[in-house]
């Protein structure tokens, strides 16, 4: 199934932007009367009968709507320090979207080698990955912020887990820390190649974050992050 | 920690092959008297004091040996149909090695678009990934065989799980099918982009394979395979 994306949906009509229109009309050669599938990125799938096959602005009429299309039974925010090699972070963003994540929040730690990050490219990645894996919701990509700001600003009701590798305190296995079925949103914090600083870890604990560990294997930042997403996903399977 | 690889270990002496020797002596400029760390790919880590700093065949004396270095508490064979885009399969091989797998067995299904695969490049990938993630054991990469041959030839004592997407029978969630602590080796079979054929799935069931599912998300072949590896890994964390 080929999915298109639009947020220009009013009064039972859908309009595709120029990029989506060109793909729909010029590349896939859809014609008036054809039915296409459109996601709004907010969870809804629409069936749409094209009546205006304009390669700059295709339009059609909504014939059916499915809420919660491709939804997962949890709410997960992944706060991850971007890797020095950006390809690895982009790989995480694509795979996390495919498995199921709600918010990707790039965070900059004291030991982060990468301090800046362009989020527009990441947003294009989440959109294409959501379409490819048939999800109505496109994960939100937040603007980068410091680890300290993220720790302090995380919602009080969330289950907050921080993954790091040093043994300052007993760390719970991530699978034991999760509370599937509790309905609590989950925030998981993953550090940079050089790990969090002891001060960042202490600040997190002081703010109600639970130190967790991802097992004995020495995982790269992006692998640790995807392993955490998979742990949350599998806990509800 | 920089790891070297050698299987030329006799009478308390280690010899590096020309490639490893060049990296050790020419690139890293190790000199006689330096201590280096060497894995044999079979689980052992050696500390080795260099006495011959030859860039074509460096040699040294074993000063310490650690068995089970970076080992995981399970034995996992992943039989996966190679993806049409080989980069995606190579990505799986790298990440699976990093998380923890013992045998990677490429299998060709009736619906596989890719029927041939070069394994020498995959073996180089597993070696570099094992060194990077500090594991003494390098996963074995088997030669490709047909799905049917793999199904019939899998060891009787193993816990055999097959992942597919059609609903011919009730499929157990992978997390419920695993038996952590049982000590049974695990074999997991992952199909091609076009999934297994109903005949392959029926043959597997007839041979004692348990049909499992990896949850609601629509996962690419390589993502499904890594999710299965992560499920086994996390079940022992």
Short mmCIF file of C-alpha atoms in Angstrom, two decimals:
data_model
loop_
_atom_site.label_atom_id
_atom_site.label_comp_id
_atom_site.label_asym_id
_atom_site.label_seq_id
_atom_site.Cartn_x
_atom_site.Cartn_y
_atom_site.Cartn_z
CA UNK A 1 0.00 0.00 0.00
CA UNK A 2 1.39 3.41 -1.05
CA UNK A 3 0.75 6.13 1.54
CA UNK A 4 0.62 9.85 0.88
CA UNK A 5 0.90 12.54 3.53
CA UNK A 6 -1.23 15.64 3.97
CA UNK A 7 -2.35 17.91 6.77
CA UNK A 8 -4.46 20.00 4.40
CA UNK A 9 -7.71 18.17 5.15
CA UNK A 10 -10.91 20.22 5.47
CA UNK A 11 -14.64 19.64 4.92
CA UNK A 12 -14.08 16.09 3.70
CA UNK A 13 -11.49 17.16 1.11
CA UNK A 14 -7.76 16.42 1.00
CA UNK A 15 -5.16 18.49 -0.83
CA UNK A 16 -1.63 17.16 -1.41
CA UNK A 17 1.36 19.52 -1.32
CA UNK A 18 3.42 19.97 -4.52
CA UNK A 19 5.94 17.23 -3.62
CA UNK A 20 3.29 14.63 -2.80
CA UNK A 21 1.19 15.75 -5.79
CA UNK A 22 4.10 15.28 -8.18
CA UNK A 23 4.76 11.79 -6.79
CA UNK A 24 1.07 10.89 -6.98
CA UNK A 25 0.25 12.31 -10.42
CA UNK A 26 3.53 12.42 -12.37
CA UNK A 27 5.36 9.39 -10.94
CA UNK A 28 2.52 7.02 -10.03
CA UNK A 29 0.23 8.44 -12.76
CA UNK A 30 -2.93 8.48 -10.64
CA UNK A 31 -5.97 9.85 -12.43
CA UNK A 32 -9.34 11.30 -11.34
CA UNK A 33 -11.47 8.54 -9.85
CA UNK A 34 -8.45 6.68 -8.44
CA UNK A 35 -8.55 5.91 -4.71
CA UNK A 36 -5.39 6.77 -2.77
CA UNK A 37 -4.44 6.33 0.91
CA UNK A 38 -3.37 9.39 2.89
CA UNK A 39 -2.05 9.77 6.45
CA UNK A 40 -2.25 13.02 8.37
CA UNK A 41 0.72 12.15 10.62
CA UNK A 42 -1.57 12.45 13.65
CA UNK A 43 -2.77 8.85 13.60
CA UNK A 44 -5.46 8.92 10.92
CA UNK A 45 -5.59 7.03 7.63
CA UNK A 46 -7.87 8.41 4.94
CA UNK A 47 -9.13 6.82 1.76
CA UNK A 48 -9.42 9.56 -0.82
CA UNK A 49 -10.97 9.57 -4.29
CA UNK A 50 -8.99 11.89 -6.53
CA UNK A 51 -11.00 14.43 -8.53
CA UNK A 52 -8.27 16.96 -9.33
CA UNK A 53 -5.18 15.22 -10.78
CA UNK A 54 -2.97 18.32 -10.64
CA UNK A 55 0.75 17.49 -10.35
CA UNK A 56 1.23 20.72 -8.34
CA UNK A 57 -1.80 20.35 -6.08
CA UNK A 58 -3.78 17.13 -6.35
CA UNK A 59 -7.13 17.03 -4.57
CA UNK A 60 -9.77 14.51 -3.68
CA UNK A 61 -12.75 13.59 -1.54
CA UNK A 62 -12.50 11.59 1.69
CA UNK A 63 -14.40 8.30 1.33
CA UNK A 64 -13.27 6.63 4.57
CA UNK A 65 -11.24 7.42 7.68
CA UNK A 66 -9.41 5.04 10.07
CA UNK A 67 -8.15 6.50 13.37
CA UNK A 68 -5.19 4.99 15.23
CA UNK A 69 -3.77 3.50 12.02
CA UNK A 70 -0.64 1.46 12.82
CA UNK A 71 -0.68 2.73 16.42
CA UNK A 72 1.27 1.09 19.24
CA UNK A 73 -0.11 0.61 22.79
CA UNK A 74 2.38 2.87 24.59
CA UNK A 75 3.73 6.43 24.50
CA UNK A 76 7.52 6.56 24.24
CA UNK A 77 9.85 9.55 24.22
CA UNK A 78 13.45 8.71 23.32
CA UNK A 79 15.93 11.39 24.40
CA UNK A 80 19.19 10.43 22.72
CA UNK A 81 22.53 12.20 22.38
CA UNK A 82 23.26 12.46 18.63
CA UNK A 83 26.24 10.38 17.53
CA UNK A 84 29.42 11.95 16.13
CA UNK A 85 28.72 10.04 12.90
CA UNK A 86 25.27 11.37 11.98
CA UNK A 87 24.45 8.35 9.78
CA UNK A 88 24.22 6.24 12.93
CA UNK A 89 21.75 8.61 14.53
CA UNK A 90 19.67 8.77 11.35
CA UNK A 91 19.68 4.98 11.25
CA UNK A 92 18.27 4.98 14.80
CA UNK A 93 15.58 7.50 13.85
CA UNK A 94 14.48 5.36 10.89
CA UNK A 95 14.44 2.06 12.78
CA UNK A 96 12.80 3.53 15.91
CA UNK A 97 10.00 4.93 13.74
CA UNK A 98 9.57 1.53 12.10
CA UNK A 99 9.31 -0.27 15.47
CA UNK A 100 7.30 2.42 17.24
CA UNK A 101 8.27 5.66 18.98
CA UNK A 102 6.29 8.87 19.64
CA UNK A 103 8.86 11.58 20.32
CA UNK A 104 12.55 11.70 19.40
CA UNK A 105 14.29 14.36 21.43
CA UNK A 106 17.96 14.95 20.55
CA UNK A 107 19.83 15.96 23.70
CA UNK A 108 23.34 17.33 24.14
CA UNK A 109 25.33 15.99 27.08
CA UNK A 110 28.43 17.40 28.75
CA UNK A 111 30.49 14.75 26.97
CA UNK A 112 28.70 14.93 23.60
CA UNK A 113 31.13 15.30 20.73
CA UNK A 114 28.28 16.54 18.50
CA UNK A 115 26.76 19.76 19.84
CA UNK A 116 24.64 20.75 16.83
CA UNK A 117 22.05 18.87 14.79
CA UNK A 118 19.77 19.73 11.85
CA UNK A 119 16.29 18.44 12.64
CA UNK A 120 14.62 19.11 9.26
CA UNK A 121 16.38 16.14 7.68
CA UNK A 122 15.37 13.94 10.65
CA UNK A 123 11.73 15.00 10.16
CA UNK A 124 11.88 13.93 6.52
CA UNK A 125 13.29 10.59 7.69
CA UNK A 126 10.50 10.00 10.23
CA UNK A 127 7.87 10.85 7.62
CA UNK A 128 9.25 8.46 5.00
CA UNK A 129 9.80 5.71 7.61
CA UNK A 130 6.23 6.12 8.94
CA UNK A 131 4.83 5.89 5.41
CA UNK A 132 7.01 2.87 4.59
CA UNK A 133 5.97 1.02 7.76
CA UNK A 134 2.28 1.94 7.39
CA UNK A 135 1.82 4.16 10.42
CA UNK A 136 -0.69 6.98 10.63
CA UNK A 137 1.35 8.84 13.23
CA UNK A 138 4.69 10.43 12.36
CA UNK A 139 6.98 10.64 15.40
CA UNK A 140 7.65 14.16 16.60
CA UNK A 141 11.29 15.31 16.36
CA UNK A 142 12.03 17.92 19.04
CA UNK A 143 14.65 20.64 18.75
CA UNK A 144 17.94 19.76 20.48
CA UNK A 145 18.30 20.77 24.13
CA UNK A 146 20.80 20.07 26.89
CA UNK A 147 20.58 16.83 28.87
CA UNK A 148 20.14 18.92 32.04
CA UNK A 149 17.17 20.84 30.59
CA UNK A 150 15.56 17.62 29.38
CA UNK A 151 16.01 15.92 32.77
CA UNK A 152 14.45 18.87 34.59
CA UNK A 153 11.63 19.34 32.07
CA UNK A 154 10.38 15.77 31.68
CA UNK A 155 6.71 15.28 32.66
CA UNK A 156 6.23 14.30 36.31
CA UNK A 157 3.77 11.48 35.52
CA UNK A 158 6.13 9.74 33.07
CA UNK A 159 8.17 6.62 33.84
CA UNK A 160 11.65 8.11 33.44
CA UNK A 161 14.56 5.77 32.71
CA UNK A 162 18.19 6.77 32.21
CA UNK A 163 20.70 4.33 30.68
CA UNK A 164 24.37 4.67 31.53
CA UNK A 165 27.34 2.39 31.91
CA UNK A 166 29.13 3.31 35.14
CA UNK A 167 28.34 1.63 38.45
CA UNK A 168 27.64 4.54 40.77
CA UNK A 169 24.43 2.87 41.94
CA UNK A 170 22.53 -0.36 41.33
CA UNK A 171 20.90 -0.16 37.90
CA UNK A 172 17.65 -2.01 37.16
CA UNK A 173 17.47 -4.14 34.01
CA UNK A 174 15.35 -2.13 31.57
CA UNK A 175 12.91 -5.03 31.17
CA UNK A 176 12.25 -5.02 34.94
CA UNK A 177 11.83 -1.23 35.10
CA UNK A 178 9.09 -1.08 32.47
CA UNK A 179 5.44 -1.11 33.57
CA UNK A 180 3.51 -2.40 30.54
CA UNK A 181 -0.21 -1.78 30.84
CA UNK A 182 0.23 0.98 33.42
CA UNK A 183 -0.61 3.56 30.76
CA UNK A 184 2.21 5.79 32.00
CA UNK A 185 4.15 7.54 29.24
CA UNK A 186 7.77 6.39 29.10
CA UNK A 187 10.86 8.62 28.70
CA UNK A 188 14.22 6.96 28.09
CA UNK A 189 17.49 8.89 28.13
CA UNK A 190 20.51 7.55 26.21
CA UNK A 191 23.92 9.20 26.56
CA UNK A 192 26.69 10.04 24.09
CA UNK A 193 29.67 7.87 23.11
CA UNK A 194 31.47 9.17 26.20
CA UNK A 195 28.44 8.39 28.43
CA UNK A 196 26.72 10.84 30.78
CA UNK A 197 28.80 12.68 33.34
CA UNK A 198 28.37 11.53 36.96
CA UNK A 199 26.79 14.95 37.60
CA UNK A 200 24.17 14.40 34.87
CA UNK A 201 23.39 10.93 36.27
CA UNK A 202 23.08 12.33 39.80
CA UNK A 203 20.81 15.15 38.58
CA UNK A 204 18.59 12.60 36.84
CA UNK A 205 18.31 10.46 39.98
CA UNK A 206 17.51 13.55 42.03
CA UNK A 207 14.70 14.28 39.56
CA UNK A 208 13.11 10.82 39.86
CA UNK A 209 14.83 9.13 36.92
CA UNK A 210 15.48 5.40 37.40
CA UNK A 211 18.98 4.21 36.42
CA UNK A 212 18.62 1.19 34.12
CA UNK A 213 21.05 -1.06 32.27
CA UNK A 214 20.69 -2.78 28.92
CA UNK A 215 22.61 -5.96 29.71
CA UNK A 216 26.22 -7.06 29.40
CA UNK A 217 26.90 -6.24 25.76
CA UNK A 218 28.84 -3.10 24.98
CA UNK A 219 26.37 -1.27 22.73
CA UNK A 220 27.01 1.81 20.61
CA UNK A 221 24.81 4.80 21.42
CA UNK A 222 22.42 4.17 18.53
CA UNK A 223 22.25 0.43 19.25
CA UNK A 224 21.53 1.06 22.93
CA UNK A 225 18.78 3.49 21.93
CA UNK A 226 17.18 1.01 19.53
CA UNK A 227 17.49 -1.79 22.10
CA UNK A 228 15.56 0.39 24.57
CA UNK A 229 12.83 1.10 21.98
CA UNK A 230 12.61 -2.64 21.26
CA UNK A 231 12.35 -3.41 24.99
CA UNK A 232 9.33 -1.09 25.29
CA UNK A 233 7.79 -2.47 22.09
CA UNK A 234 8.26 -6.12 23.11
CA UNK A 235 6.91 -5.47 26.62
CA UNK A 236 3.48 -4.89 25.04
CA UNK A 237 3.59 -7.70 22.43
CA UNK B 1 40.65 -1.15 24.31
CA UNK B 2 42.02 -2.10 20.88
CA UNK B 3 41.57 -5.81 20.09
CA UNK B 4 43.61 -7.83 17.63
CA UNK B 5 42.58 -11.18 16.17
CA UNK B 6 44.68 -14.30 15.80
CA UNK B 7 44.16 -18.05 15.66
CA UNK B 8 47.89 -18.69 15.40
CA UNK B 9 48.40 -19.32 19.12
CA UNK B 10 50.73 -22.12 20.18
CA UNK B 11 52.95 -22.88 23.19
CA UNK B 12 52.11 -19.58 24.85
CA UNK B 13 53.01 -17.55 21.78
CA UNK B 14 50.74 -15.51 19.49
CA UNK B 15 51.48 -14.59 15.88
CA UNK B 16 49.46 -11.95 14.05
CA UNK B 17 48.69 -12.31 10.34
CA UNK B 18 50.08 -9.68 7.92
CA UNK B 19 46.93 -7.50 8.04
CA UNK B 20 46.77 -7.43 11.84
CA UNK B 21 50.54 -7.05 12.07
CA UNK B 22 50.53 -4.01 9.78
CA UNK B 23 47.74 -2.41 11.83
CA UNK B 24 49.55 -3.19 15.10
CA UNK B 25 53.09 -2.19 14.10
CA UNK B 26 52.77 0.33 11.26
CA UNK B 27 49.50 2.08 12.17
CA UNK B 28 49.45 1.87 15.98
CA UNK B 29 53.28 1.80 16.20
CA UNK B 30 53.47 -0.86 18.89
CA UNK B 31 57.01 -1.79 19.88
CA UNK B 32 58.66 -4.78 21.62
CA UNK B 33 57.62 -4.85 25.25
CA UNK B 34 54.17 -3.36 24.54
CA UNK B 35 51.19 -5.34 25.83
CA UNK B 36 48.36 -5.88 23.34
CA UNK B 37 44.96 -7.62 23.63
CA UNK B 38 44.15 -10.45 21.24
CA UNK B 39 40.96 -12.47 20.72
CA UNK B 40 40.96 -15.89 19.10
CA UNK B 41 37.32 -15.62 17.92
CA UNK B 42 36.47 -18.70 20.00
CA UNK B 43 35.74 -16.81 23.21
CA UNK B 44 39.21 -16.21 24.63
CA UNK B 45 40.94 -12.91 25.32
CA UNK B 46 44.73 -12.95 25.57
CA UNK B 47 47.10 -10.36 26.92
CA UNK B 48 50.26 -10.56 24.84
CA UNK B 49 53.65 -8.94 25.31
CA UNK B 50 55.14 -8.16 21.90
CA UNK B 51 58.72 -9.30 21.33
CA UNK B 52 58.83 -9.32 17.52
CA UNK B 53 57.50 -6.01 16.11
CA UNK B 54 57.43 -7.21 12.49
CA UNK B 55 54.84 -5.37 10.36
CA UNK B 56 54.40 -8.55 8.29
CA UNK B 57 54.25 -11.02 11.19
CA UNK B 58 54.24 -9.55 14.68
CA UNK B 59 54.74 -11.99 17.56
CA UNK B 60 54.53 -12.02 21.31
CA UNK B 61 54.24 -14.02 24.50
CA UNK B 62 50.93 -14.74 26.25
CA UNK B 63 50.91 -13.15 29.72
CA UNK B 64 47.24 -13.74 30.62
CA UNK B 65 44.16 -15.46 29.20
CA UNK B 66 40.46 -14.75 29.88
CA UNK B 67 37.91 -17.33 28.63
CA UNK B 68 34.32 -16.37 27.83
CA UNK B 69 35.30 -12.77 27.14
CA UNK B 70 32.17 -10.71 26.32
CA UNK B 71 30.07 -13.89 26.21
CA UNK B 72 26.26 -13.89 26.40
CA UNK B 73 24.20 -16.44 28.42
CA UNK B 74 22.44 -18.07 25.46
CA UNK B 75 23.18 -19.77 22.13
CA UNK B 76 21.35 -18.17 19.21
CA UNK B 77 21.29 -19.14 15.55
CA UNK B 78 19.64 -16.58 13.28
CA UNK B 79 18.56 -18.02 9.92
CA UNK B 80 17.62 -14.99 7.84
CA UNK B 81 16.74 -14.57 4.17
CA UNK B 82 19.20 -11.99 2.75
CA UNK B 83 17.53 -8.74 1.72
CA UNK B 84 17.46 -7.58 -1.90
CA UNK B 85 19.44 -4.51 -0.77
CA UNK B 86 22.54 -6.16 0.71
CA UNK B 87 23.39 -3.10 2.86
CA UNK B 88 20.36 -3.89 5.01
CA UNK B 89 21.50 -7.46 5.58
CA UNK B 90 25.03 -6.32 6.38
CA UNK B 91 23.57 -3.81 8.84
CA UNK B 92 21.75 -6.69 10.55
CA UNK B 93 24.93 -8.77 10.70
CA UNK B 94 26.85 -5.90 12.34
CA UNK B 95 24.16 -5.04 14.88
CA UNK B 96 23.35 -8.67 15.72
CA UNK B 97 27.06 -9.27 16.45
CA UNK B 98 27.12 -6.20 18.66
CA UNK B 99 24.07 -7.32 20.68
CA UNK B 100 24.95 -11.02 20.72
CA UNK B 101 24.44 -13.87 18.23
CA UNK B 102 26.33 -17.13 17.72
CA UNK B 103 25.51 -18.30 14.20
CA UNK B 104 24.20 -16.30 11.25
CA UNK B 105 22.83 -18.64 8.63
CA UNK B 106 21.70 -16.98 5.38
CA UNK B 107 18.77 -18.92 3.96
CA UNK B 108 17.07 -18.69 0.57
CA UNK B 109 13.28 -18.93 0.56
CA UNK B 110 10.94 -19.70 -2.32
CA UNK B 111 10.04 -16.01 -2.44
CA UNK B 112 13.58 -14.66 -1.90
CA UNK B 113 14.51 -12.03 -4.47
CA UNK B 114 18.18 -12.53 -3.61
CA UNK B 115 19.34 -16.07 -4.33
CA UNK B 116 23.12 -15.60 -4.01
CA UNK B 117 25.27 -14.09 -1.27
CA UNK B 118 29.01 -13.64 -0.72
CA UNK B 119 29.82 -14.73 2.82
CA UNK B 120 33.49 -13.63 2.96
CA UNK B 121 32.50 -9.98 3.30
CA UNK B 122 29.99 -10.89 6.04
CA UNK B 123 32.76 -12.73 7.92
CA UNK B 124 34.93 -9.60 7.82
CA UNK B 125 31.95 -7.65 9.18
CA UNK B 126 31.39 -10.04 12.09
CA UNK B 127 35.09 -9.95 12.96
CA UNK B 128 35.28 -6.14 13.01
CA UNK B 129 31.97 -5.86 14.91
CA UNK B 130 33.11 -8.42 17.50
CA UNK B 131 36.39 -6.54 18.02
CA UNK B 132 34.57 -3.19 18.23
CA UNK B 133 32.08 -4.48 20.80
CA UNK B 134 34.74 -6.31 22.84
CA UNK B 135 33.65 -9.91 22.30
CA UNK B 136 36.03 -12.85 22.35
CA UNK B 137 33.74 -14.91 20.13
CA UNK B 138 33.18 -14.04 16.48
CA UNK B 139 29.77 -15.25 15.25
CA UNK B 140 29.94 -18.02 12.68
CA UNK B 141 28.57 -17.14 9.23
CA UNK B 142 27.25 -20.27 7.51
CA UNK B 143 27.13 -20.79 3.76
CA UNK B 144 23.69 -20.03 2.26
CA UNK B 145 21.23 -22.91 2.03
CA UNK B 146 17.55 -23.26 1.19
CA UNK B 147 14.91 -22.56 3.83
CA UNK B 148 13.67 -26.14 3.41
CA UNK B 149 17.13 -27.62 4.06
CA UNK B 150 17.60 -25.40 7.10
CA UNK B 151 14.18 -26.35 8.52
CA UNK B 152 14.89 -30.05 8.10
CA UNK B 153 18.47 -29.86 9.38
CA UNK B 154 18.02 -27.79 12.54
CA UNK B 155 19.12 -29.58 15.74
CA UNK B 156 16.30 -31.52 17.43
CA UNK B 157 17.11 -30.19 20.93
CA UNK B 158 16.91 -26.53 19.86
CA UNK B 159 13.97 -24.20 20.54
CA UNK B 160 12.96 -23.51 16.95
CA UNK B 161 10.95 -20.36 16.20
CA UNK B 162 9.73 -19.22 12.78
CA UNK B 163 8.49 -15.64 12.24
CA UNK B 164 6.01 -14.95 9.48
CA UNK B 165 3.18 -12.53 8.85
CA UNK B 166 0.19 -14.52 7.56
CA UNK B 167 -2.48 -15.91 9.88
CA UNK B 168 -2.63 -19.59 8.95
CA UNK B 169 -2.39 -20.54 12.62
CA UNK B 170 -2.21 -18.84 16.01
CA UNK B 171 1.29 -17.39 16.40
CA UNK B 172 2.86 -17.02 19.86
CA UNK B 173 4.42 -13.66 20.78
CA UNK B 174 8.19 -14.20 20.56
CA UNK B 175 8.64 -13.06 24.16
CA UNK B 176 6.25 -15.80 25.36
CA UNK B 177 7.89 -18.50 23.21
CA UNK B 178 11.40 -17.99 24.62
CA UNK B 179 12.56 -20.15 27.53
CA UNK B 180 15.33 -18.10 29.22
CA UNK B 181 17.40 -20.20 31.60
CA UNK B 182 16.38 -23.47 29.96
CA UNK B 183 19.82 -23.73 28.39
CA UNK B 184 18.26 -24.83 25.10
CA UNK B 185 19.92 -23.40 22.01
CA UNK B 186 17.57 -21.12 20.06
CA UNK B 187 17.07 -21.06 16.28
CA UNK B 188 15.00 -18.23 14.78
CA UNK B 189 13.96 -18.19 11.13
CA UNK B 190 13.17 -14.87 9.41
CA UNK B 191 11.71 -14.80 5.91
CA UNK B 192 12.35 -12.62 2.87
CA UNK B 193 10.56 -9.38 1.90
CA UNK B 194 7.82 -11.52 0.34
CA UNK B 195 7.54 -13.68 3.50
CA UNK B 196 7.74 -17.48 3.61
CA UNK B 197 5.45 -19.50 1.37
CA UNK B 198 2.58 -21.29 3.14
CA UNK B 199 4.34 -24.55 2.18
CA UNK B 200 7.57 -23.47 3.93
CA UNK B 201 5.58 -22.45 7.04
CA UNK B 202 3.72 -25.79 7.03
CA UNK B 203 6.98 -27.72 6.62
CA UNK B 204 8.45 -25.83 9.59
CA UNK B 205 5.46 -26.61 11.80
CA UNK B 206 5.62 -30.27 10.74
CA UNK B 207 9.27 -30.24 11.88
CA UNK B 208 8.52 -28.84 15.34
CA UNK B 209 9.06 -25.15 14.61
CA UNK B 210 6.86 -22.79 16.67
CA UNK B 211 5.18 -19.99 14.68
CA UNK B 212 5.85 -16.70 16.47
CA UNK B 213 4.98 -13.07 15.82
CA UNK B 214 6.95 -9.92 16.56
CA UNK B 215 4.05 -7.63 17.36
CA UNK B 216 1.83 -5.28 15.38
CA UNK B 217 4.47 -3.14 13.65
CA UNK B 218 5.24 -3.89 10.01
CA UNK B 219 8.98 -4.58 10.21
CA UNK B 220 11.41 -4.94 7.33
CA UNK B 221 13.24 -8.27 7.14
CA UNK B 222 16.41 -6.93 8.76
CA UNK B 223 14.48 -5.06 11.46
CA UNK B 224 12.42 -8.16 12.28
CA UNK B 225 15.65 -10.17 12.53
CA UNK B 226 17.30 -7.65 14.86
CA UNK B 227 14.10 -7.40 16.95
CA UNK B 228 14.23 -11.18 17.41
CA UNK B 229 17.91 -11.04 18.45
CA UNK B 230 17.05 -8.26 20.91
CA UNK B 231 14.15 -10.30 22.32
CA UNK B 232 16.52 -13.21 23.08
CA UNK B 233 19.16 -10.86 24.49
CA UNK B 234 16.70 -8.98 26.73
CA UNK B 235 15.12 -12.23 27.98
CA UNK B 236 18.41 -12.94 29.79
CA UNK B 237 19.12 -9.40 31.05
#
